[in-house]
C-alpha positions as a Python dict, from the first residue, in 0.01 Angstrom:
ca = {
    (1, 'X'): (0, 0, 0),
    (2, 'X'): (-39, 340, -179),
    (3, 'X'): (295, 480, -259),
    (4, 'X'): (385, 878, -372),
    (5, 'X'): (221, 1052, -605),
    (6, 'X'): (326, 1003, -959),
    (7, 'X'): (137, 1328, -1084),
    (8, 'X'): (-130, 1510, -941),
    (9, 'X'): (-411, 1347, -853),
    (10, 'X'): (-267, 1024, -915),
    (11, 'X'): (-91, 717, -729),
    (12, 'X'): (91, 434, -738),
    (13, 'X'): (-48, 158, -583),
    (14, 'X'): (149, -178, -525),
    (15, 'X'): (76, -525, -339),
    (16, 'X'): (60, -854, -312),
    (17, 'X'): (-298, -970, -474),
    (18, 'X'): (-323, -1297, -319),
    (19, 'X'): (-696, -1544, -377),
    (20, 'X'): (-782, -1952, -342),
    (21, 'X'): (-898, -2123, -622),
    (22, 'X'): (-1082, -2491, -624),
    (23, 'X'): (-922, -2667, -900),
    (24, 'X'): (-1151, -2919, -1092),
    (25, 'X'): (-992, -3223, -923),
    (26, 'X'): (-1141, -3018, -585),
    (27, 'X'): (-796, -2964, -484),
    (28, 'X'): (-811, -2597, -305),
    (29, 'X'): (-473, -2390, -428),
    (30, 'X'): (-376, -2030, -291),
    (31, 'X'): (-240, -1832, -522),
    (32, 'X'): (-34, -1474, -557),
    (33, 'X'): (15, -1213, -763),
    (34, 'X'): (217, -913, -731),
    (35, 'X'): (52, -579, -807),
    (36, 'X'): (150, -211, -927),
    (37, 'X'): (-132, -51, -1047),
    (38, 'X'): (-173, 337, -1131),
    (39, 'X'): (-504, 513, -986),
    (40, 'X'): (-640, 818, -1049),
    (41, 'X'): (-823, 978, -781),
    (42, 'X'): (-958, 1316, -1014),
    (43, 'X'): (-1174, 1367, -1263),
    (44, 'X'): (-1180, 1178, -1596),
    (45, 'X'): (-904, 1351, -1811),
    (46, 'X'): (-976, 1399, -2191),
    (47, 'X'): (-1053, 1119, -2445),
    (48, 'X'): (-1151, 889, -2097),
    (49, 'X'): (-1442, 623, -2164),
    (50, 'X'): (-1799, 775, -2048),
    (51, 'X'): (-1908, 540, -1759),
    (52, 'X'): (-2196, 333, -1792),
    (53, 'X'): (-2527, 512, -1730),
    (54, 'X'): (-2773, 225, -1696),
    (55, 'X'): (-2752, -123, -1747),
    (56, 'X'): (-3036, -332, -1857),
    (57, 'X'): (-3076, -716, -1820),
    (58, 'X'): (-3180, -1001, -2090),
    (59, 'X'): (-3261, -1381, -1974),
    (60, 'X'): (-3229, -1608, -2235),
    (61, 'X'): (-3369, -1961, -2219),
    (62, 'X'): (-3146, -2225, -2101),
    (63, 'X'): (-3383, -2437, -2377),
    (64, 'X'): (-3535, -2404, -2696),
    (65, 'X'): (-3532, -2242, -3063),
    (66, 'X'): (-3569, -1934, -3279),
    (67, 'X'): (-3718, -1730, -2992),
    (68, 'X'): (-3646, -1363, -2934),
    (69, 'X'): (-3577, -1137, -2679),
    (70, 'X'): (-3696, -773, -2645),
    (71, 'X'): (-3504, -539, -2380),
    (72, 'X'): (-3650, -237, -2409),
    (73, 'X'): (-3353, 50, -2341),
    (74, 'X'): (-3459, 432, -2273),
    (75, 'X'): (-3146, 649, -2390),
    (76, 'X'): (-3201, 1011, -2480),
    (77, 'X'): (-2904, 1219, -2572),
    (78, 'X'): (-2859, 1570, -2768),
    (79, 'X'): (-2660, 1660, -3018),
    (80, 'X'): (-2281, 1578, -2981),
    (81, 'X'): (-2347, 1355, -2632),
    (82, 'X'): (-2221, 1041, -2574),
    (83, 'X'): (-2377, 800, -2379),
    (84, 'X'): (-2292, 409, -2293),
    (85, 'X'): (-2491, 84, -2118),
    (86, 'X'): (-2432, -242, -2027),
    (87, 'X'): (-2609, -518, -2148),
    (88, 'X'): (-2651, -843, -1919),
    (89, 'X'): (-2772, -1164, -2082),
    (90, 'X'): (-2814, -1458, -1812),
    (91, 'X'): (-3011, -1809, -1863),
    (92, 'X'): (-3077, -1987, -1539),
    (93, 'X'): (-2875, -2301, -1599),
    (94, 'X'): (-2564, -2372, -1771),
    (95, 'X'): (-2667, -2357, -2152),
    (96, 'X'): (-2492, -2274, -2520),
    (97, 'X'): (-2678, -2052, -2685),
    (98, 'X'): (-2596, -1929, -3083),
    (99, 'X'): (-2795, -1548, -3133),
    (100, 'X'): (-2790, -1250, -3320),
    (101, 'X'): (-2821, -902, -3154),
    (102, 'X'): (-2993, -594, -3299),
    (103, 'X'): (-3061, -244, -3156),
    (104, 'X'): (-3379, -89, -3267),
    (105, 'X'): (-3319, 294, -3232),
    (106, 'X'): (-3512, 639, -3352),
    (107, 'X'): (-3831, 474, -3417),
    (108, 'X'): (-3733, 217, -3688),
    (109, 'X'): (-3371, 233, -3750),
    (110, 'X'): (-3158, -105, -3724),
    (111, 'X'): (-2805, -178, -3640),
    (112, 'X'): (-2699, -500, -3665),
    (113, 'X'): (-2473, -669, -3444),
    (114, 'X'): (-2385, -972, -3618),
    (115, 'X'): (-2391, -1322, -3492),
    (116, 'X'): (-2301, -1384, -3114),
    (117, 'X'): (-2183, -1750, -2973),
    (118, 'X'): (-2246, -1744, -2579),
    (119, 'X'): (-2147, -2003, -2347),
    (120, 'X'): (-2312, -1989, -2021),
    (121, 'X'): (-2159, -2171, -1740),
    (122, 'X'): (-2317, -2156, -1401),
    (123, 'X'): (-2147, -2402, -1082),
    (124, 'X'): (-2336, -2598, -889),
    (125, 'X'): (-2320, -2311, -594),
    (126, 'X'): (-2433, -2061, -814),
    (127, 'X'): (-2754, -2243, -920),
    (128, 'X'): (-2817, -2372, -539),
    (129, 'X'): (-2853, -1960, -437),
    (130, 'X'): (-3045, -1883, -758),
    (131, 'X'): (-3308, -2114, -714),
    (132, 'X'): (-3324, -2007, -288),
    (133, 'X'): (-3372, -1668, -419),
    (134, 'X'): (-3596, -1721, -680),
    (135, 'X'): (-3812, -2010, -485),
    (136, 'X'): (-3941, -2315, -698),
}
């Protein structure tokens, strides 16, 4: 339900947000959540985040050690742009993985990330459709 205007351009939004969930016992429970939500149908105002222009993908190995991963990323931006992208790191099977991340920028220079602890979980249904769509 979308209710008045609060301002222009904007509106209130309010509801009942209502899902199922299989808990891990496999016991399906329906649950619900009431909603009020403001939404902006304009443009971005001032100081807004820059949506994502690209995103690029990395898949990590649900196995092994001291291996890296290059993503190359094309992002070209003149003076006083901004600019943002998603990264998306994926294994195909469950999998813990402990990395560091770097971006490589301008031909040489570095910025370090740090150290990164990812936990991968993927359910059983999730695998089954990965491996139809990616065959054997």
């Amino acid at each position: 339900m979308i209710g008045p205007f609060a301002e222009d351009g904007m509106a209130v939004v309010a509801g009942i947000l209502e899902y199922s969930q299989t808990d891990p016992d496999g016991a399906c429970t329906r649950h619900s959540n009431p909603l009020r939500a403001l939404v902006s149908f304009g443009e971005s105002g001032a100081g807004a985040p820059v949506p994502p222009s690209y995103t690029y993908r990395a898949r990590l190995r649900a196995d092994g050690r001291d291996y890296r991963v290059s993503v190359p990323i094309s992002q070209a931006l003149a003076a006083g742009e901004a600019d943002r992208f998603l990264l998306t790191i994926a294994a195909d099977r469950s999998s813990v993985h402990d990395l560091t991340l770097a971006l490589l920028y301008n031909d040489g220079e570095r910025l370090d990330c740090g150290a990164v602890g990812l936990e991968l979980f993927i359910s059983t249904e999730d695998a089954y459709w990965q491996s139809r769509l990616n065959g054997p």
